[in-house]
PDB file of C-alpha atoms in Angstrom:
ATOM      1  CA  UNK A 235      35.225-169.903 -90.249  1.00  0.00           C
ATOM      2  CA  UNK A 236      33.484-171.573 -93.244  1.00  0.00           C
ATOM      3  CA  UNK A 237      34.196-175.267 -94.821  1.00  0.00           C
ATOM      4  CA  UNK A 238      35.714-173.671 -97.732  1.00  0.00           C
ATOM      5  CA  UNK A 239      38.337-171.997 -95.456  1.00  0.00           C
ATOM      6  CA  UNK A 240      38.850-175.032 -92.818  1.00  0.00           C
ATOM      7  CA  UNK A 241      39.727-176.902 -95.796  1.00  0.00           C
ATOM      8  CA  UNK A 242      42.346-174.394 -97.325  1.00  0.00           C
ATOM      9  CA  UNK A 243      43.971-174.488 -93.391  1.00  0.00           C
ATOM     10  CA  UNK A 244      44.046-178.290 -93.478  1.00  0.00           C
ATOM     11  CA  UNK A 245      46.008-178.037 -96.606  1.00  0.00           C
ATOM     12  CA  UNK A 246      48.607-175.663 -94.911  1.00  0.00           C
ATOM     13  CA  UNK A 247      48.591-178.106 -91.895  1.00  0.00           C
ATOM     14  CA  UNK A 248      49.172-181.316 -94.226  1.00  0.00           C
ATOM     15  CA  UNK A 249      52.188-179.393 -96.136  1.00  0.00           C
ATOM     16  CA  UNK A 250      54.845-180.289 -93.446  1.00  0.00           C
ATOM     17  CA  UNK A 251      53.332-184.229 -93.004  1.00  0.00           C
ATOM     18  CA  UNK A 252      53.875-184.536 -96.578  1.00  0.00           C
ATOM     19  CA  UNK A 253      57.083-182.967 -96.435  1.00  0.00           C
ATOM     20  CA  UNK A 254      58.086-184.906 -93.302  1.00  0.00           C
ATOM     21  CA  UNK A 255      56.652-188.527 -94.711  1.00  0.00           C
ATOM     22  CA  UNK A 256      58.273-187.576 -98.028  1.00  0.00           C
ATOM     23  CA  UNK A 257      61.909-187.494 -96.605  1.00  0.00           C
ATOM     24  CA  UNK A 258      61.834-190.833 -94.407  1.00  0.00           C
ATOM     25  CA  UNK A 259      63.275-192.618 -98.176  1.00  0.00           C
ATOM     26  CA  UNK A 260      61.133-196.084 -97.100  1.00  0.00           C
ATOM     27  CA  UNK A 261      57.961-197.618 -98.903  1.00  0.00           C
ATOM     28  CA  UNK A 262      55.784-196.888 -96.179  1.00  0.00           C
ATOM     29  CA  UNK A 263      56.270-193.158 -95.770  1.00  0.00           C
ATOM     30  CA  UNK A 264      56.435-192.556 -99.583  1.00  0.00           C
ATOM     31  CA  UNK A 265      52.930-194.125-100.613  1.00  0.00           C
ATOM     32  CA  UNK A 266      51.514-192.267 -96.854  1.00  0.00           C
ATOM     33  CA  UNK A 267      53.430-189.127 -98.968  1.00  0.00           C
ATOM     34  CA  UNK A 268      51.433-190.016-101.819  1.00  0.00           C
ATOM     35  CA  UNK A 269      48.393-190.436 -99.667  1.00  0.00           C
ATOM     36  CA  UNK A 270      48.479-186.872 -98.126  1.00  0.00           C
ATOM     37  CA  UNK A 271      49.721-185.099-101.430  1.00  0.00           C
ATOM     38  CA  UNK A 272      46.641-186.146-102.902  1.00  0.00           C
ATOM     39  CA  UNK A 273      44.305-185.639 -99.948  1.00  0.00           C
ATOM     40  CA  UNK A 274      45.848-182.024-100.325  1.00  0.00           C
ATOM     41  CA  UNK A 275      45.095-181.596-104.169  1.00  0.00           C
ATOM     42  CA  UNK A 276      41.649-182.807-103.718  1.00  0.00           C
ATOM     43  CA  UNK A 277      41.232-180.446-100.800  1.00  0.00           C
ATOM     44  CA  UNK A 278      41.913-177.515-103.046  1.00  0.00           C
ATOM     45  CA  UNK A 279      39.222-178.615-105.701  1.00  0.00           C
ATOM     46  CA  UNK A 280      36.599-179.303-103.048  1.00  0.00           C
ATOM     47  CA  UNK A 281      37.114-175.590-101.159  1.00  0.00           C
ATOM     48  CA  UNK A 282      36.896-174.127-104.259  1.00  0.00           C
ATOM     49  CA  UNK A 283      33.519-175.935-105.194  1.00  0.00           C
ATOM     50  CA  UNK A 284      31.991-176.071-101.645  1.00  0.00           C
ATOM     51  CA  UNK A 285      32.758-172.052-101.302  1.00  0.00           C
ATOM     52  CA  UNK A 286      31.116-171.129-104.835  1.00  0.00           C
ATOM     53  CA  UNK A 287      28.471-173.841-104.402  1.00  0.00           C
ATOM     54  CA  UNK A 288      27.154-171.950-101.028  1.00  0.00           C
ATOM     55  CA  UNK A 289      28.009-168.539-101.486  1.00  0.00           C
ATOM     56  CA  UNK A 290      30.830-168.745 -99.025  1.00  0.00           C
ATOM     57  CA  UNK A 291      33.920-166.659-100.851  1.00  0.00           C
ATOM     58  CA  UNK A 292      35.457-164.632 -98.214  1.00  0.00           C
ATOM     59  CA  UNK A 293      39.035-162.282 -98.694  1.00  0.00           C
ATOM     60  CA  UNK A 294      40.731-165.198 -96.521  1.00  0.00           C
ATOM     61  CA  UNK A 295      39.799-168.096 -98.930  1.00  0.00           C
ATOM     62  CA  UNK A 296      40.895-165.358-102.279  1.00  0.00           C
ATOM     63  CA  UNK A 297      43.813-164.925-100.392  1.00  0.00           C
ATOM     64  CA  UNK A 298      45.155-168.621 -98.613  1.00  0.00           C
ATOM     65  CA  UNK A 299      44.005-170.972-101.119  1.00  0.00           C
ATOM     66  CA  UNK A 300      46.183-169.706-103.816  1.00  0.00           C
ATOM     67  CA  UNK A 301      49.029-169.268-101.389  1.00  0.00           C
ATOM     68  CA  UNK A 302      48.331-172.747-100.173  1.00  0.00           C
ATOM     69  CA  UNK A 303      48.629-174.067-103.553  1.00  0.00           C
ATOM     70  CA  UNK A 304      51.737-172.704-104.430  1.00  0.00           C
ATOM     71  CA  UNK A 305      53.117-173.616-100.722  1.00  0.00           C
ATOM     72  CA  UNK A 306      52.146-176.982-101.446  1.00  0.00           C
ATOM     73  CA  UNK A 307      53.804-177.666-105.378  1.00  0.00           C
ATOM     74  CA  UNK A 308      56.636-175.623-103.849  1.00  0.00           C
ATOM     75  CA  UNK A 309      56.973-178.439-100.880  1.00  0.00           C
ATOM     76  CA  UNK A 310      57.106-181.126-103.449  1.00  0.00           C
ATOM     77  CA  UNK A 311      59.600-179.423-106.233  1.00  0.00           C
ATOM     78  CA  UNK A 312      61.908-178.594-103.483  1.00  0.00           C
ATOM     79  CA  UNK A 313      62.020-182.267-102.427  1.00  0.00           C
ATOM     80  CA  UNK A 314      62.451-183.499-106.488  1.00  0.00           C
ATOM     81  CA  UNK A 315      65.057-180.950-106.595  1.00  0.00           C
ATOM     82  CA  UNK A 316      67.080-182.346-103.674  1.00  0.00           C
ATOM     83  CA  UNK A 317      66.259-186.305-104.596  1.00  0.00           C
ATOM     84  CA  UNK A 318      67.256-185.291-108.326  1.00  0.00           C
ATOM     85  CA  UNK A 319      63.931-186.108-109.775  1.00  0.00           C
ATOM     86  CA  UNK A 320      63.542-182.536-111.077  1.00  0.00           C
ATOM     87  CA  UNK A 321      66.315-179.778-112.410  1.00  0.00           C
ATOM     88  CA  UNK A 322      66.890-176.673-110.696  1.00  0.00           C
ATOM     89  CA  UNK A 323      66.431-174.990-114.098  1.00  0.00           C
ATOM     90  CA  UNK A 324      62.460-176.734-113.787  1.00  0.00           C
ATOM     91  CA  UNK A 325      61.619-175.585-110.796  1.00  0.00           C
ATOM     92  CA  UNK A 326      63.418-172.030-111.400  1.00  0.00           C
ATOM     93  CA  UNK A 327      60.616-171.727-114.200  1.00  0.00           C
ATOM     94  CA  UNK A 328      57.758-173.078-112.561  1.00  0.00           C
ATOM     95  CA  UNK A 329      58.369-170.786-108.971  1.00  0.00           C
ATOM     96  CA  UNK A 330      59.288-167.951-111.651  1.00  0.00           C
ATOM     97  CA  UNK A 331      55.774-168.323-113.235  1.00  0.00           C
ATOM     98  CA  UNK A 332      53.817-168.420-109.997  1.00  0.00           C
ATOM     99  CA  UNK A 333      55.851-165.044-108.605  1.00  0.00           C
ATOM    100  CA  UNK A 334      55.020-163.098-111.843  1.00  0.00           C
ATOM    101  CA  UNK A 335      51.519-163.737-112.137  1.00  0.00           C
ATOM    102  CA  UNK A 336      50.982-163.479-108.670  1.00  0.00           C
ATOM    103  CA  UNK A 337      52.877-160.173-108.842  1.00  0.00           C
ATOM    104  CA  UNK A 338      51.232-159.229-111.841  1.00  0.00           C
ATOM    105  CA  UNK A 339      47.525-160.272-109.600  1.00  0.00           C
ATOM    106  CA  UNK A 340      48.711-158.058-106.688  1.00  0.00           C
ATOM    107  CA  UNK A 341      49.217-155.251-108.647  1.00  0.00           C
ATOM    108  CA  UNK A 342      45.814-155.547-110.386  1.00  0.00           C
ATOM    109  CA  UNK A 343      44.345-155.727-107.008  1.00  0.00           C
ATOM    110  CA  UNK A 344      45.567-152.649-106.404  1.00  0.00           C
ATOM    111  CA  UNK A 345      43.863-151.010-109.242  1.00  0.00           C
ATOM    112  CA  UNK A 346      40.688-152.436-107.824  1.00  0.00           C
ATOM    113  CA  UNK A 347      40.887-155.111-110.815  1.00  0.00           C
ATOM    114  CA  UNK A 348      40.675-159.178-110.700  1.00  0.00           C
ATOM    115  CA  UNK A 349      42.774-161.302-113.009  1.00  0.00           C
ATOM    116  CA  UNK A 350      40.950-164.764-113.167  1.00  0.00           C
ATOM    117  CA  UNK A 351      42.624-167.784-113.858  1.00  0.00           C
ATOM    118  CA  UNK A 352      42.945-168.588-117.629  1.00  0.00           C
ATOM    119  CA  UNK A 353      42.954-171.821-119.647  1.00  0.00           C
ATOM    120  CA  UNK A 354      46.665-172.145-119.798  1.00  0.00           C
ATOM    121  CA  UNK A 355      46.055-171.157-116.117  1.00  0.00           C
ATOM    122  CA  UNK A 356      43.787-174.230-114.975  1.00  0.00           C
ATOM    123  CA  UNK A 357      46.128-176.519-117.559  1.00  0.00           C
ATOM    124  CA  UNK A 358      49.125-175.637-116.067  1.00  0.00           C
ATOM    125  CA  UNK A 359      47.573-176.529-112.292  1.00  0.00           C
ATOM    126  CA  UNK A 360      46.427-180.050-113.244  1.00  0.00           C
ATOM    127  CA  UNK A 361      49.430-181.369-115.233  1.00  0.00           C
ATOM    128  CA  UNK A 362      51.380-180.331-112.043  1.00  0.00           C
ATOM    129  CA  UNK A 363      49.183-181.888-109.629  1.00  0.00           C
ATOM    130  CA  UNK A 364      49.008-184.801-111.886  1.00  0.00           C
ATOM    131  CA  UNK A 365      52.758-184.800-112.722  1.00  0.00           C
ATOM    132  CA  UNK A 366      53.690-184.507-108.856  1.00  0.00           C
ATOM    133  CA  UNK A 367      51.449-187.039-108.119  1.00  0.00           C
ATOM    134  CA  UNK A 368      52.992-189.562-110.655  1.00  0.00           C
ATOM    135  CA  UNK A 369      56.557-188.576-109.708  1.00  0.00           C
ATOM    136  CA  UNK A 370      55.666-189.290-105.875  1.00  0.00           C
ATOM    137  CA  UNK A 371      54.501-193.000-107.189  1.00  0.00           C
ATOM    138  CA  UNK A 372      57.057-195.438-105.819  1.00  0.00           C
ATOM    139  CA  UNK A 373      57.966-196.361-109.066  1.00  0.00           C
ATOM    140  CA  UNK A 374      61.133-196.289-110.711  1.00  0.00           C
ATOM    141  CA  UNK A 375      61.145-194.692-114.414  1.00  0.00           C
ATOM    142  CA  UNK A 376      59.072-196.177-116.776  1.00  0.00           C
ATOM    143  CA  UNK A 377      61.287-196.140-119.878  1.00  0.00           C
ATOM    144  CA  UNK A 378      60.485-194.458-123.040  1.00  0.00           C
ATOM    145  CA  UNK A 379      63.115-195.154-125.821  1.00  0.00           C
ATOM    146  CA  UNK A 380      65.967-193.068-124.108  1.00  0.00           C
ATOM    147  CA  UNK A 381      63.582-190.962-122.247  1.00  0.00           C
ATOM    148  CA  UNK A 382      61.513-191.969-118.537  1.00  0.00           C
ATOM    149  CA  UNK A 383      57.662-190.847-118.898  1.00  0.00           C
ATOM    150  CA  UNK A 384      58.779-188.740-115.775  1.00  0.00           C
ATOM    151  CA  UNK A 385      61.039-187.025-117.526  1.00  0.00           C
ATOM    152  CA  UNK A 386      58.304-186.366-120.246  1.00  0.00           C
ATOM    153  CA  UNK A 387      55.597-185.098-117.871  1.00  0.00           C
ATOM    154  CA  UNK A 388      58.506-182.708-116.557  1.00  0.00           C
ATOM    155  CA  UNK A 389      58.808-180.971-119.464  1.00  0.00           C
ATOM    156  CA  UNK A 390      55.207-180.843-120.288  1.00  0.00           C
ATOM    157  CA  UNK A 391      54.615-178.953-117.291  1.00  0.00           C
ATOM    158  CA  UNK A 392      57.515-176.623-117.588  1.00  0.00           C
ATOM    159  CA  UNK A 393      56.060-176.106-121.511  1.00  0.00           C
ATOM    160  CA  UNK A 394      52.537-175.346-119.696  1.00  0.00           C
ATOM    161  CA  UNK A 395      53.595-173.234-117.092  1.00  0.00           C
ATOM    162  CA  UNK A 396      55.690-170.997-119.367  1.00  0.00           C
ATOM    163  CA  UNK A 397      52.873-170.341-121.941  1.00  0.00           C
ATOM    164  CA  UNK A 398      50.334-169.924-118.973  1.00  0.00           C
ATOM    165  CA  UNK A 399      52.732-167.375-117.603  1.00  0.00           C
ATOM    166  CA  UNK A 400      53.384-165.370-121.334  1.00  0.00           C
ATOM    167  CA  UNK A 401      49.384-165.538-121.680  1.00  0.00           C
ATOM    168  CA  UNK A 402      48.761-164.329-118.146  1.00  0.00           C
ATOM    169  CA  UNK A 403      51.492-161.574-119.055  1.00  0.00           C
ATOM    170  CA  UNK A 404      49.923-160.672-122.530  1.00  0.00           C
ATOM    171  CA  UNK A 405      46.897-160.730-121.469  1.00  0.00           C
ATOM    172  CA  UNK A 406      47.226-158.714-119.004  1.00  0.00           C
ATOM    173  CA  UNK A 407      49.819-156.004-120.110  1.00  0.00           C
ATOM    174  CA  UNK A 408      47.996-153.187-119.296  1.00  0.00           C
ATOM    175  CA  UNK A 409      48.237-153.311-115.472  1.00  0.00           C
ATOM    176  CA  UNK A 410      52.156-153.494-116.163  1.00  0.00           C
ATOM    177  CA  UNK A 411      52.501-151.119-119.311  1.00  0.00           C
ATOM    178  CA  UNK A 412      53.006-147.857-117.469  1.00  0.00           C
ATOM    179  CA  UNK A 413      56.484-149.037-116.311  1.00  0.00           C
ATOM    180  CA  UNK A 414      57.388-148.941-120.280  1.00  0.00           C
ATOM    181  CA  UNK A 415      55.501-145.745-121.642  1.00  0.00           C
ATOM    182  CA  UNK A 416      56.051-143.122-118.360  1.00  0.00           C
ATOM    183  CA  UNK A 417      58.800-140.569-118.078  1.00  0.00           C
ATOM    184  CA  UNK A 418      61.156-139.431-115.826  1.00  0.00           C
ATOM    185  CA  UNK A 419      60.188-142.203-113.343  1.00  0.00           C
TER     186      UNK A 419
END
């Protein structure tokens, strides 16, 4: 097994220590939460960079990173949602995105085709990171007129994701298009 892929397993392995540290509720556990979300994030840029840098891209790493990614913003969302942090409606549109494109991916694959991440693609994986990160600070909200700057980032994200999602869609309509111009299916 190469680095690349060692590293996308850790990340897997470290999703249910977040999760567990994230739900003790005490100072301690949620800056160790912290700690091991963003050991995770930077795990997912270094795999990536190790397995291009030495030639190492193998099916498994196409496959499990991704799928480790999304395992991994799911963990967090699902703990915001519970806490209160983040609205059902939020996350509804953020999972929603990541099911359609990977959908949308899958069938591609099928058709022997590749959809690489876009712009809005990369954008909308960093401002989650990055807003995840910030929301796991023990910090209360930091106060913007009648607005936290959590509650900001929140929406920036959800703005992100649904314009990565529409671009990865029109972008890509051709895989999908038959289901709209065939007959009699």
């Amino acid at each position: 097994m190469t680095l690349p892929n060692i590293l996308t397993c850790v990340r897997v392995l470290l999703i249910p220590v977040f999760m567990v540290l994230a739900y003790q509720n005490n100072l301690p556990c949620d800056i160790a939460a912290l700690i091991v979300y963003v050991v995770a994030c930077l795990t997912d840029y270094v795999d990536g960079y190790l397995a291009r840098k030495n030639n190492q891209v193998t099916n498994f790493g196409k496959f499990m990173d991704p799928v480790a990614d999304k395992l991994l913003v799911m963990a967090a969302l699902l703990i915001f949602i519970e806490d209160g942090t983040i609205p059902a409606w939020a996350v509804a549109i953020i999972l929603g995105r990541e099911f359609i494109v990977s959908a949308l991916r899958m069938v591609a694959a099928s058709e022997g085709l590749v959809i690489a991440a876009n712009m809005w693609g990369k954008a909308k994986t960093m401002i989650t990171m990055i807003t995840l990160i910030f929301l796991l600070c023990p910090i209360g909200p930091i106060l913007l007129g009648p607005v936290s700057l959590q509650d900001i980032m929140i929406w920036i994200t959800v703005i992100i994701t649904a314009i990565s999602g529409v671009t990865y869609i029109i972008d890509n309509f051709s895989v999908i298009k038959d289901g709209f111009t065939q007959k009699g299916a």
